[in-house]
CSV table of C-alpha atoms in Angstrom, one decimal:
chain,number,residue,atom,x,y,z
A,1,MET,CA,-29.2,38.2,16.1
A,2,ASN,CA,-31.2,39.3,12.8
A,3,TYR,CA,-32.4,36.0,11.7
A,4,GLN,CA,-35.4,38.4,9.2
A,5,LEU,CA,-33.7,36.5,5.7
A,6,ASP,CA,-35.5,37.4,2.8
A,7,HIS,CA,-35.9,34.1,2.1
A,8,LEU,CA,-37.7,32.7,5.0
A,9,LYS,CA,-40.4,35.4,4.0
A,10,GLU,CA,-40.4,33.4,0.5
A,11,LEU,CA,-41.2,30.3,2.5
A,12,GLU,CA,-43.6,31.1,4.7
A,13,ALA,CA,-45.8,32.9,2.2
A,14,GLU,CA,-45.1,29.6,0.2
A,15,SER,CA,-46.5,27.6,2.8
A,16,ILE,CA,-49.0,30.0,4.0
A,17,PHE,CA,-50.3,29.3,0.4
A,18,VAL,CA,-50.5,25.7,0.2
A,19,LEU,CA,-52.3,25.8,3.8
A,20,ARG,CA,-54.7,27.5,2.4
A,21,GLU,CA,-55.7,25.7,-0.9
A,22,VAL,CA,-56.2,23.0,1.4
A,23,ALA,CA,-58.7,24.5,3.1
A,24,ALA,CA,-60.1,25.2,-0.4
A,25,GLN,CA,-59.9,22.0,-2.0
A,26,PHE,CA,-60.8,19.8,0.7
A,27,GLU,CA,-63.8,19.2,2.3
A,28,ASN,CA,-62.5,18.0,6.1
A,29,PRO,CA,-58.5,18.4,6.5
A,30,VAL,CA,-55.9,17.6,9.8
A,31,LEU,CA,-52.8,18.7,11.0
A,32,LEU,CA,-50.7,15.9,11.9
A,33,PHE,CA,-48.8,16.8,15.4
A,34,SER,CA,-46.1,15.0,16.7
A,35,GLY,CA,-44.9,18.0,19.0
A,36,GLY,CA,-41.7,17.7,17.2
A,37,LYS,CA,-40.4,21.4,15.8
A,38,ASP,CA,-41.8,20.8,11.8
A,39,SER,CA,-45.4,20.0,13.3
A,40,ILE,CA,-45.1,23.1,16.0
A,41,LEU,CA,-44.0,25.8,12.7
A,42,VAL,CA,-46.9,24.1,10.4
A,43,SER,CA,-49.6,25.0,13.5
A,44,TYR,CA,-47.9,28.3,13.8
A,45,LEU,CA,-47.8,29.1,9.7
A,46,ALA,CA,-51.8,27.8,10.2
A,47,LYS,CA,-52.8,29.7,12.5
A,48,LYS,CA,-50.9,33.1,10.3
A,49,ALA,CA,-52.9,31.8,7.3
A,50,PHE,CA,-56.4,32.0,8.9
A,51,TYR,CA,-55.5,34.7,11.1
A,52,PRO,CA,-58.3,36.2,13.0
A,53,ALA,CA,-60.1,33.3,12.4
A,54,ARG,CA,-58.9,30.3,14.5
A,55,ILE,CA,-56.8,27.1,12.6
A,56,PRO,CA,-60.7,25.5,10.5
A,57,PHE,CA,-59.2,22.2,10.8
A,58,PRO,CA,-58.6,20.2,13.9
A,59,LEU,CA,-55.0,18.3,15.0
A,60,LEU,CA,-53.9,15.0,15.0
A,61,HIS,CA,-51.9,13.7,17.3
A,62,ILE,CA,-50.8,9.9,16.8
A,63,ASP,CA,-49.8,8.9,21.0
A,64,THR,CA,-47.5,5.7,21.1
A,65,GLY,CA,-47.7,5.8,24.9
A,66,HIS,CA,-43.9,5.8,25.0
A,67,ASN,CA,-43.7,9.6,24.5
A,68,PHE,CA,-41.3,12.5,26.3
A,69,ASP,CA,-43.2,13.8,29.4
A,70,GLU,CA,-41.9,16.7,28.3
A,71,THR,CA,-43.7,16.3,24.6
A,72,ILE,CA,-47.2,15.7,26.0
A,73,GLU,CA,-47.0,18.8,28.7
A,74,TYR,CA,-46.4,21.2,25.4
A,75,ARG,CA,-48.6,19.1,23.3
A,76,ASP,CA,-51.5,20.2,25.6
A,77,TRP,CA,-50.1,24.0,26.3
A,78,TRP,CA,-49.8,24.7,22.8
A,79,VAL,CA,-53.1,23.0,21.7
A,80,LYS,CA,-54.7,25.8,23.8
A,81,GLU,CA,-52.6,28.3,22.7
A,82,LEU,CA,-54.0,27.7,19.0
A,83,GLY,CA,-57.0,27.6,20.3
A,84,ALA,CA,-57.9,24.7,18.8
A,85,LYS,CA,-59.1,21.3,18.5
A,86,LEU,CA,-57.1,18.1,19.1
A,87,ILE,CA,-57.6,14.5,18.3
A,88,VAL,CA,-55.5,11.7,19.9
A,89,GLY,CA,-55.1,7.9,18.7
A,90,SER,CA,-53.7,6.0,20.4
A,91,VAL,CA,-51.3,2.8,20.2
A,92,GLN,CA,-51.6,1.6,24.0
A,93,GLU,CA,-55.7,1.6,23.2
A,94,ALA,CA,-55.2,-0.6,20.3
A,95,ILE,CA,-52.8,-2.6,21.7
A,96,ASP,CA,-56.0,-3.2,25.0
A,97,LYS,CA,-58.2,-4.2,22.3
A,98,GLY,CA,-56.3,-7.0,20.1
A,99,THR,CA,-55.8,-4.8,16.8
A,100,LEU,CA,-51.7,-4.4,17.0
A,101,VAL,CA,-49.4,-6.9,19.1
A,102,GLU,CA,-46.4,-5.1,20.9
A,103,GLU,CA,-43.5,-5.8,19.1
A,104,LYS,CA,-40.9,-7.4,21.6
A,105,GLY,CA,-36.9,-7.7,22.8
A,106,TYR,CA,-34.5,-5.2,22.9
A,107,ASN,CA,-35.1,-3.1,20.2
A,108,ALA,CA,-39.0,-3.3,20.6
A,109,SER,CA,-40.9,0.2,19.6
A,110,ARG,CA,-43.9,1.2,19.1
A,111,ASN,CA,-42.6,3.5,16.0
A,112,TYR,CA,-44.0,0.8,13.5
A,113,LEU,CA,-47.6,0.8,15.3
A,114,GLN,CA,-49.0,4.6,14.7
A,115,THR,CA,-49.0,4.0,10.7
A,116,PRO,CA,-52.2,1.6,11.3
A,117,VAL,CA,-53.8,3.8,14.3
A,118,LEU,CA,-53.3,6.9,12.0
A,119,LEU,CA,-55.5,4.7,9.0
A,120,GLU,CA,-58.0,4.1,11.8
A,121,ALA,CA,-58.0,7.5,12.5
A,122,ILE,CA,-58.4,9.1,8.8
A,123,GLU,CA,-61.1,6.6,8.6
A,124,GLN,CA,-63.1,7.0,11.1
A,125,ASN,CA,-63.2,10.9,11.1
A,126,LYS,CA,-63.5,10.7,6.9
A,127,PHE,CA,-60.5,13.1,6.9
A,128,ASP,CA,-59.8,13.9,3.2
A,129,ALA,CA,-56.6,15.7,3.7
A,130,ALA,CA,-53.5,15.4,6.5
A,131,ILE,CA,-51.4,18.2,6.7
A,132,GLY,CA,-47.9,16.7,7.6
A,133,GLY,CA,-44.1,18.7,8.7
A,134,ALA,CA,-42.1,16.4,6.8
A,135,ARG,CA,-39.4,18.5,5.0
A,136,ARG,CA,-36.8,17.3,1.5
A,137,ASP,CA,-34.1,17.7,3.2
A,138,GLU,CA,-34.5,15.2,6.0
A,139,GLU,CA,-34.6,12.0,4.4
A,140,LYS,CA,-34.3,10.5,0.8
A,141,ALA,CA,-37.8,8.9,0.8
A,142,ARG,CA,-39.4,12.2,1.6
A,143,ALA,CA,-37.2,14.1,-1.3
A,144,LYS,CA,-39.5,12.2,-3.7
A,145,GLU,CA,-42.9,13.4,-2.3
A,146,ARG,CA,-44.8,16.2,-3.7
A,147,PHE,CA,-46.6,19.0,-1.4
A,148,PHE,CA,-49.7,17.2,-2.8
A,149,SER,CA,-49.3,13.6,-1.7
A,150,HIS,CA,-51.8,10.9,-3.0
A,151,ARG,CA,-53.0,8.3,-0.9
A,152,ASP,CA,-54.7,5.8,-2.4
A,153,GLU,CA,-58.3,3.7,-0.6
A,154,PHE,CA,-55.5,2.2,1.9
A,155,GLY,CA,-53.3,4.9,2.4
A,156,GLN,CA,-51.1,3.4,0.9
A,157,TRP,CA,-48.0,6.1,-1.3
A,158,ASN,CA,-46.9,5.1,-4.6
A,159,PRO,CA,-43.7,7.5,-5.6
A,160,LYS,CA,-43.9,6.4,-9.2
A,161,ASN,CA,-47.3,7.8,-9.7
A,162,GLN,CA,-47.8,11.6,-8.4
A,163,ARG,CA,-49.0,14.0,-10.2
A,164,PRO,CA,-46.8,16.9,-11.9
A,165,GLU,CA,-47.4,20.0,-9.6
A,166,LEU,CA,-46.3,23.0,-12.4
A,167,TRP,CA,-46.3,26.8,-11.9
A,168,ASN,CA,-48.1,25.8,-7.9
A,169,LEU,CA,-51.3,24.2,-9.1
A,170,PHE,CA,-52.0,21.7,-7.2
A,171,ASN,CA,-54.3,18.6,-8.2
A,172,GLY,CA,-56.4,17.1,-5.1
A,173,ARG,CA,-58.7,15.4,-7.1
A,174,LYS,CA,-59.6,11.8,-5.5
A,175,ASN,CA,-61.6,8.8,-5.8
A,176,PHE,CA,-64.5,8.1,-2.7
A,177,GLY,CA,-62.1,6.6,-0.1
A,178,GLU,CA,-59.1,7.7,-0.4
A,179,HIS,CA,-57.3,10.9,1.2
A,180,PHE,CA,-54.1,13.4,0.5
A,181,ARG,CA,-50.7,13.8,2.7
A,182,VAL,CA,-50.2,17.4,2.3
A,183,PHE,CA,-46.5,18.5,2.6
A,184,PRO,CA,-46.6,22.6,3.4
A,185,ILE,CA,-43.0,23.2,4.6
A,186,SER,CA,-41.5,20.4,1.7
A,187,ASN,CA,-38.6,23.5,1.1
A,188,TRP,CA,-37.9,24.4,4.4
A,189,THR,CA,-34.5,23.4,6.1
A,190,GLU,CA,-33.6,21.8,9.6
A,191,LEU,CA,-31.4,25.3,9.6
A,192,ASP,CA,-34.5,27.2,8.1
A,193,VAL,CA,-37.0,26.7,10.8
A,194,TRP,CA,-34.9,27.1,13.7
A,195,GLN,CA,-34.1,30.5,11.9
A,196,TYR,CA,-37.7,31.4,11.4
A,197,LEU,CA,-38.6,30.6,15.1
A,198,ALA,CA,-36.0,32.1,16.3
A,199,ALA,CA,-37.6,34.9,14.1
A,200,GLU,CA,-40.7,34.3,15.0
A,201,LYS,CA,-40.1,34.1,18.7
A,202,VAL,CA,-42.4,30.8,19.3
A,203,PRO,CA,-41.5,29.2,22.6
A,204,LEU,CA,-40.6,25.2,21.9
A,205,PRO,CA,-40.0,22.5,24.1
A,206,SER,CA,-37.2,22.0,26.9
A,207,LEU,CA,-36.3,18.7,24.6
A,208,TYR,CA,-34.5,20.5,22.0
A,209,PHE,CA,-32.3,22.2,24.7
A,210,ALA,CA,-29.5,21.5,26.5
A,211,HIS,CA,-30.3,19.8,29.8
A,212,ARG,CA,-28.6,16.9,31.6
A,213,ARG,CA,-30.3,13.8,31.0
A,214,LYS,CA,-29.4,9.7,32.2
A,215,VAL,CA,-28.1,8.2,28.9
A,216,PHE,CA,-26.8,4.9,27.4
A,217,GLN,CA,-25.3,4.1,24.0
A,218,ARG,CA,-26.4,1.6,21.2
A,219,ASP,CA,-25.2,0.8,17.9
A,220,GLY,CA,-23.4,4.8,18.1
A,221,ILE,CA,-26.8,6.3,19.1
A,222,LEU,CA,-27.7,7.3,22.6
A,223,LEU,CA,-30.7,6.3,23.7
A,224,ALA,CA,-32.7,8.2,26.7
A,225,ASP,CA,-32.8,5.7,30.0
A,226,SER,CA,-36.4,5.1,29.9
A,227,PRO,CA,-38.6,1.9,31.5
A,228,PHE,CA,-39.9,1.6,27.7
A,229,ILE,CA,-36.4,0.4,26.7
A,230,LYS,CA,-34.9,-3.1,27.4
A,231,ARG,CA,-30.9,-2.1,28.1
A,232,ARG,CA,-28.6,-4.9,27.0
A,233,PRO,CA,-26.1,-6.2,30.2
A,234,GLU,CA,-23.3,-4.0,28.4
A,235,GLU,CA,-25.6,-0.8,28.4
A,236,VAL,CA,-24.7,1.4,30.9
A,237,VAL,CA,-26.2,3.9,31.8
A,238,GLU,CA,-24.3,7.2,32.5
A,239,GLU,CA,-26.0,11.2,33.0
A,240,LYS,CA,-24.6,13.5,29.9
A,241,LEU,CA,-25.7,17.3,28.8
A,242,VAL,CA,-27.8,16.4,25.7
A,243,ARG,CA,-30.3,17.7,23.4
A,244,CYS,CA,-33.1,16.1,20.9
A,245,ARG,CA,-33.0,17.5,16.8
A,246,THR,CA,-36.1,15.4,16.8
A,247,ILE,CA,-38.5,14.6,19.0
A,248,GLY,CA,-40.7,10.8,18.6
A,249,ASP,CA,-41.1,7.7,20.5
A,250,VAL,CA,-38.4,7.7,23.2
A,251,THR,CA,-37.3,4.1,22.5
A,252,CYS,CA,-36.0,4.9,18.9
A,253,THR,CA,-35.4,9.0,19.5
A,254,GLY,CA,-31.6,9.1,19.4
A,255,VAL,CA,-30.4,12.9,21.8
A,256,TRP,CA,-27.4,14.3,20.9
A,257,GLU,CA,-24.5,15.9,23.0
A,258,SER,CA,-24.8,19.7,23.2
A,259,GLU,CA,-24.4,22.8,24.8
A,260,ALA,CA,-27.0,24.7,22.9
A,261,LYS,CA,-28.6,26.3,25.6
A,262,THR,CA,-30.1,28.9,23.5
A,263,ILE,CA,-32.2,28.9,20.2
A,264,GLU,CA,-29.3,31.0,19.1
A,265,ASP,CA,-26.5,27.8,20.0
A,266,ILE,CA,-29.1,25.9,18.5
A,267,ILE,CA,-28.7,27.5,15.0
A,268,ALA,CA,-24.5,27.7,15.0
A,269,GLU,CA,-24.4,24.3,16.4
A,270,VAL,CA,-26.7,23.0,12.7
A,271,ALA,CA,-25.1,25.3,11.2
A,272,ILE,CA,-22.0,23.0,10.9
A,273,SER,CA,-23.5,19.9,11.4
A,274,ARG,CA,-22.0,17.2,9.0
A,275,GLN,CA,-24.8,14.8,9.8
A,276,THR,CA,-29.0,14.8,9.4
A,277,GLU,CA,-31.3,15.6,12.4
A,278,ARG,CA,-33.1,11.7,11.6
A,279,GLY,CA,-29.2,10.7,12.1
A,280,GLY,CA,-29.9,9.6,15.5
A,281,ARG,CA,-33.6,8.1,14.9
A,282,ALA,CA,-33.1,4.2,15.3
A,283,ASP,CA,-36.1,3.7,13.6
A,284,ASP,CA,-34.8,4.9,10.2
A,285,LYS,CA,-31.3,2.1,10.7
A,286,ARG,CA,-33.9,-1.3,10.9
A,287,SER,CA,-32.9,-1.1,6.8
A,288,GLU,CA,-31.5,1.0,4.1
A,289,THR,CA,-35.3,1.7,3.4
A,290,ALA,CA,-37.1,1.8,6.2
A,291,MET,CA,-38.5,5.6,5.9
A,292,GLU,CA,-40.3,4.4,2.7
A,293,ASP,CA,-41.1,1.5,3.2
A,294,ARG,CA,-43.6,3.2,6.0
A,295,LYS,CA,-44.0,5.8,3.8
A,296,LYS,CA,-45.5,3.0,1.6
A,297,ASP,CA,-47.7,1.3,4.1
A,298,GLY,CA,-49.1,5.2,5.2
A,299,TYR,CA,-46.8,6.7,7.5
A,300,PHE,CA,-46.5,10.1,8.0
């Protein structure tokens, strides 16, 4: 199947332009890496943007300690493939130090605890730009983002106070203590991402492909059975053929029943899907404005 579509080349060129602008305008950027397809894509584009030199900034992973094992295995392998430096911010360490308090109960998740760990890592390392893999088609709050998204000295985002971006001119001016979040793949769709990864033959985590896993249903979402999740008495575990469409903390990352075992299968599945990939994220369902509230507090 041929995925060398003209619009993919245009998206690639746009993203590479943005990444090079980051390198030109900022003194100490970092690339946020979750191990999911979007951050894999951004890191791959960064490799292309600066080849044959190495990527001129480190990768930063905020580790909740409740990841899928496959995510961490892939992360470590991919960083070596890129020849990049990896920095890990640990939620578990913050809990152990007493700076964060872990949630309790059936819906407990460490996903919200990533934000203070991320902000601390940015402050400690003096990063002035954090590159992320968010896309505007993912969620309504992310649709409000610019390519260069200003954050104040507290790491907070004000969606009503963003700078215009006319003719691909990006304003990276900031005051001391402030930083920017940069989103090079803002204009990509989920289908674009999969078609590009297929065309470029980029290796991906096994979680994205159909595999048998023990799961249970909660509030209309299939969750992977895990020692990190406290199940309710009525929640029954059964084995199903599933895959992930998005990868995050195991406590809030829903899985989808699927038979897609190849990237071509995934593309065909995504092309006819009526639900967005984040429709299986339990963290987005805590409130109507869950994502925007987190972004205002300094989330990815």
